[in-house]
Amino acid sequence: MNLFEELDTLDPSSKLVPPRIETPTPHKIAVLILLKQYVKEKKNSMDSGITMRPQRRRMFCMLMFKLIQEADMTYNELHNLITNKPFKLDALMLESFEKAMSEFCGSASIEALFDFAEMQNIDTLLNEDYGVSQFSMVGVYVRRVAVVLERFSFAEMMCMYRNICLYYERGIRALSSGARKLIVGGVLHRAQTPPPSAPEEEIHKDTAEPKQEQGEVGQPLSRWAPKQAKFFINKQSELLDNDESSALSPKQLQLKVQQIIEDLPLNTTSYFLGYMNQLRIRDYYNALSALHRALDRSPVRLMSQEKGYQYFCINLAVLHATFGHREEALAALRESIMLAQEHGDKRSLNLANTWHCLLRDELPLSYVQRSVADISDADGNLLQNYTLALHFAVKLGTVAGYQPLRLFDLLQHSDQLTNRNNLSNHASEALALRSAVWCAYGRHELSALYAQLLLSVRDRFNCSGSAGMGSALASYAMWLHLQGELPLARVLLHRAREQLPRMPNAECWMISQCHVTIQSGIYRCRWHDALKACDQLHLLDPSAAMQQRAAIYVAKREFFNARRLLDKLAAKSELPFLLRMRVQVLLAYCSLAEGNFSSEAVMLLLRVAEDMSESQMDYELATVDMLLAQVLLMLGMPQKAYQAIKRSMDDIHINGGLYERAKADFVFVRCLLAIKDANARKAQLLKSLDILERSAQSFKKLSAHAKVLDVYVFLAQRFNEYGERTLRNKYAGEFRRYFMEHPIPREYLGGP
Amino acid sequence: MSMIPFFPNLKPTVANRFWFDMTSDDEMQTKRYEDERRNWTAATDLQPLGKVHTITGVETDDEDANDDSEDTDSHDEEDDETNDRVIPVTQDFYSADDIQMNDETSPTAP
C-alpha cells in the first residue's frame, strides 16, 4: 500500500485521488455466473410467454442482495445456500448453474474467462428488458467487476482464472466429502495459492489447511470489498447497540475486524468497530488503545468540513462514563465542548451537552422548553437529543416525586415525536419509562402491563438487547415473584441474563435478582440468604441495600439495628422520593412494634401519608393505612381501624403483591371481629373463615411460614375463646403439622 | 416488600450514525472508470499513419517499479489512463524500432 494513499485518506480534501476499485474475487465471478443463468432463464420465459413465478423472482433478488452485501463465501457454502431453504433454486436453474461452473473451471480454458469478461456478455446481464438495471445495486456490482476485468493484463487474467478454478475445486471437494465441512478455517479465509504446477500437493495442503488463517499476501481467494465491509460494520455496530447477544461473539468479531483491517487498512469505521467490541467486553485498557487507534486512523477533515477531534473527545468521555470514572468523563466533555465551539460543530456540541446533563444528573428545563418551538425544523440528531431530554426529565421528575400529570404530559409529547419520526428505540424506551413511572406511583398492575407489552412487541421494535428491554424484564420478574410465581420470575431473570450478559446493561436484572432473593429470604425467615443478597445489592444500589437490610432487621425484630440504619439513611440528602417515604414508614413501624405508642410515631405516619397523597402515590398510602389499622387495633380503636383498612383494601388488592393481599385480608378479619360485639363475633369468624383460609393459602404459596403459623394460631386461639372445640383442635392440628415441616422460632411469629 | 421502579438506562449509544453514514459514490466511481476505459479503447482504435513516435504521458513507471510484485490491485488502471505506450494493437511482433523506443523511454534502462 502506498504511503501517499494513506496520507490522502487521512486528509482527503487536499488531493482528489479516488480509491481504486477492488479486484474481483472468485466468489464474485461465481455470483455473476449465477446471475447470468437467471437472466438467461428470464429471457427464455419472456420469449416463450410463460412468466416466472413472482415468489421465485423475489427470492432470487433477495439471494442476490445477500450474496452481494455479505462477505465472500466458499463455493460449498454458496452451493449450500442455493440448495437449502429459503433461497433454494429450482432444479433447472441449479443444474444450469452447476453445469456452467463446471464448464468454466473444468472443460473450458482461460478462454472462458475472457469470454465472460467480454463487453457483450456483460451487456446481456445489463440488458434493459430481461437483465438488471445498470443503476441498481446489482448493476453497479456487475459493472465494477466488468470494468476491472477489462483492464487486466494477460498474466493477471491467468492468475484470476487459476484462482477461480481453485475456488471451485475446493468447494466441490468439500461438498463431496461432507456437508458443512469448512475447508480453510472459516467463512472468510486467507489462503495461500498453491502452485498450480504441483496438483498433488494440493491434497496435502487441504489437510493442513486449517492452520492457514494467517496467509501470506498471495493472490487471496477471498477478500473484503469496501461495500461488504461497510455492510458488515453497519450491521454489527447496530446489533452491538441494540441486541448484543445477536451480534457475533467478541472473539469472532475481533477476528473479522482484523481481517477487514488487513484487507482495507484505509477504512476508518472498522477501527471504530474494534473499539466498540473492546468496550462491550469492558476491557478498559484495550478499549482506550482501540479508541486512540481509531482516532489516528480517521481523517481530520471530512467533506471539506473541519471535523476536528471533538467527536473523539466525546467518545472518550463516554468510555470513562461507561467505566464509572465520573471526573475524567466530565473533563473530557469539557474539552470536547471547547473543541466543538471552536469548530462550530453544532451536532457534536449537542451530543456533548447531552452527556454533560446525563452525567451530572441534572437537566436545565429551560432548554427543554425552549426547544419546543424549534421542533419542526430539527434534524434527526437534534430530534433524538430532544426526545432523550424529555425522557430524562421524566426520570428525574419521577425520582424526585413530582406530580405525575406533568410527567405524563412530557411522555405524551415525546411519544408524538417518536411516532412521527419512527424512532423505534426511543419508542421502546418510552414504554419502559412508562412502566417505571407507573410503578413509582404505585400502579403496579399497569406497570406490569406495560412491561408485558414491551416484551411482547420486542421483535417489532428490534431491540431485544436494549436497556429498555432489560428494565422491563427486571420489573416484570419482580412483579411475578411478588405474585408468588417464583419459577416464572426465575425464567425471566435467566432470559435477561442471556440477553444482557454484561454491565452496564446487566445492572437492572442484577438488582432485580437481589431484591427477589431478599424478599424470598424475608418470607421464609432465611435471614442469612437475605443479608448476603443485601451485600450484593450494596455494590449496585447502596441506598436501596441499606433500606432492605433495615427491612430484614425489622422482620427479625432487631429494632435497634434497624433503627440505626434507618437513621443513617434518613440523614442522606439525595434519596429518591419513594425510598424516603418507605424509610419513614419503616421507622414508624419500628417504634410502634417495640410497644411504645408514642404520638411521635403516629405523627410520622400521618405526615408521610400526607406527602404520599400529595404526590398521588395511592398504593403506598394504602400500605400506610394498613399499618395504621394495625396500630389502631392495638390501641383499642376498632372503628377507626376498620375504616382505615376498608380505605386501603381496594388499592392493595389491585396493585399489591400476594403477601400484602393476604396480610390485608388478615387485618381486615381482625378488624371485623373487633367491631362486632362479643356474641356476634363467633358468627362473624365463621363467616370470614374462608377469607382466612385463602390468606393462609397465599402465605403457603409464598413459603411465608411464619405468617401461616400466625394465621393458624389466631384461629385456634379465637375458637378456643368462643368455645368451638372442634375447630380449635382442627386449627391447632394444622399449626402443629405445619410447624413440624417448617419449624420457625417463636420470636418471629407475630411479625409484620 | 414492594415493587421497585426500574428505569431504562437513558444514555445515548456510543456510535454516532454520523460516522457510519459516510456515503461512497459507487455509481460515479464506476461510471468514471468505464468512461475512461471507453475513451482509451476508442483512442487506441485509431491507426496512426506513418511512423509511430512516443508520447510520454504522466510517468507512472516509478510506481510500477516500486510495487510489490504480489500486489495485483491493478496499477494498470493508472497506466491505462495515459497513453504512453503507443504500440499499435495490430502489431503482433516487436520490430527493431520498438526495442529502441523502449530503451529510450524506459528509465531503468542501463
Coordinates of C-alpha atoms in Angstrom, one line a residue, chain A residues 18-21 23 135 140 143-144 147 150-151 156 217 219 227 230 233-234 241 279 298 302 307 311-312 315 351 355 358 388 398 429 436 439 444 467 471 475 478-479 482 508 512 515 519 523 582 660, chain B residues 1-27 29-37 63 68 70-78 80-81:
Chain A
P18 CA -10.0 8.4 -5.6
P19 CA -9.7 4.9 -4.1
R20 CA -9.3 2.2 -6.6
I21 CA -12.0 -0.3 -7.3
T23 CA -10.2 -6.6 -7.5
F135 CA -28.0 1.8 -12.0
V140 CA -23.3 -1.4 -10.3
R143 CA -20.2 -3.0 -13.8
R144 CA -17.5 -2.8 -11.2
V147 CA -14.5 -2.6 -15.6
E150 CA -11.4 -5.4 -18.8
R151 CA -8.2 -3.9 -17.8
E156 CA -3.5 -11.2 -14.2
V217 CA -0.1 -11.9 0.8
Q219 CA -3.4 -13.8 -4.5
K227 CA -19.1 -2.3 0.3
K230 CA -19.4 -1.3 5.1
I233 CA -19.7 -3.0 10.1
N234 CA -23.0 -1.2 10.0
D241 CA -26.1 -1.2 20.3
L279 CA -15.9 -1.6 25.1
S298 CA -9.7 8.9 10.9
L302 CA -14.1 15.2 6.1
K307 CA -14.1 17.9 11.8
Y311 CA -16.2 13.8 18.4
F312 CA -13.4 11.6 19.7
N315 CA -16.3 9.2 22.8
L351 CA -24.1 15.4 21.9
W355 CA -23.8 13.7 28.0
L358 CA -26.7 12.8 31.9
L388 CA -33.8 11.9 25.1
T398 CA -40.3 10.6 39.0
E429 CA -37.5 3.2 25.8
A436 CA -41.3 2.6 35.6
C439 CA -44.6 1.6 39.2
H444 CA -48.1 -1.9 39.8
A467 CA -31.7 -1.2 28.1
S471 CA -35.6 -2.9 32.8
S475 CA -39.5 -5.2 36.6
M478 CA -40.0 -8.9 40.3
W479 CA -43.7 -8.5 39.9
L482 CA -44.4 -10.8 44.3
C508 CA -31.2 -3.9 36.2
S512 CA -34.0 -7.4 40.4
H515 CA -34.4 -8.0 45.5
Q519 CA -37.8 -10.8 49.6
Y523 CA -40.7 -14.6 53.7
R582 CA -40.5 3.9 52.8
E660 CA -49.7 -7.7 51.0
Chain B
M1 CA -41.6 -5.8 50.4
S2 CA -42.9 -3.9 47.4
M3 CA -42.1 -3.2 43.8
I4 CA -39.1 -1.0 42.9
P5 CA -39.3 1.1 39.7
F6 CA -36.7 0.1 37.1
F7 CA -35.7 2.9 34.9
P8 CA -34.2 2.2 31.5
N9 CA -30.7 3.4 31.1
L10 CA -31.1 6.6 29.1
K11 CA -27.5 7.0 27.9
P12 CA -27.4 7.5 24.1
T13 CA -25.4 5.0 22.2
V14 CA -21.8 5.2 21.6
A15 CA -21.6 5.2 17.9
N16 CA -23.0 8.3 16.3
R17 CA -24.6 7.5 13.0
F18 CA -22.7 10.4 11.5
W19 CA -19.7 8.2 11.3
F20 CA -21.4 5.3 9.7
D21 CA -23.3 7.3 7.2
M22 CA -20.5 8.3 5.0
T23 CA -21.7 7.6 1.5
S24 CA -19.4 6.3 -1.1
D25 CA -20.5 7.1 -4.5
D26 CA -20.2 3.8 -6.2
E27 CA -22.1 4.7 -9.3
Q29 CA -16.7 5.9 -9.5
T30 CA -17.8 3.0 -11.7
K31 CA -19.0 5.4 -14.4
R32 CA -15.8 7.3 -14.4
Y33 CA -13.8 4.1 -14.8
E34 CA -16.0 2.9 -17.6
D35 CA -15.8 6.3 -19.4
E36 CA -12.0 6.3 -19.1
R37 CA -11.8 2.8 -20.4
E63 CA 5.1 3.4 -9.2
D68 CA 5.3 -5.3 -4.6
E70 CA 2.3 -9.7 -5.3
D71 CA 0.1 -6.7 -5.2
T72 CA -2.1 -7.1 -8.2
D73 CA -4.5 -4.4 -7.4
S74 CA -4.1 -3.1 -10.8
H75 CA -1.7 -0.3 -11.2
D76 CA -2.5 -0.9 -14.8
E77 CA -5.5 1.3 -14.3
E78 CA -3.3 4.3 -13.8
D80 CA -4.3 2.8 -18.9
E81 CA -5.4 6.3 -18.2

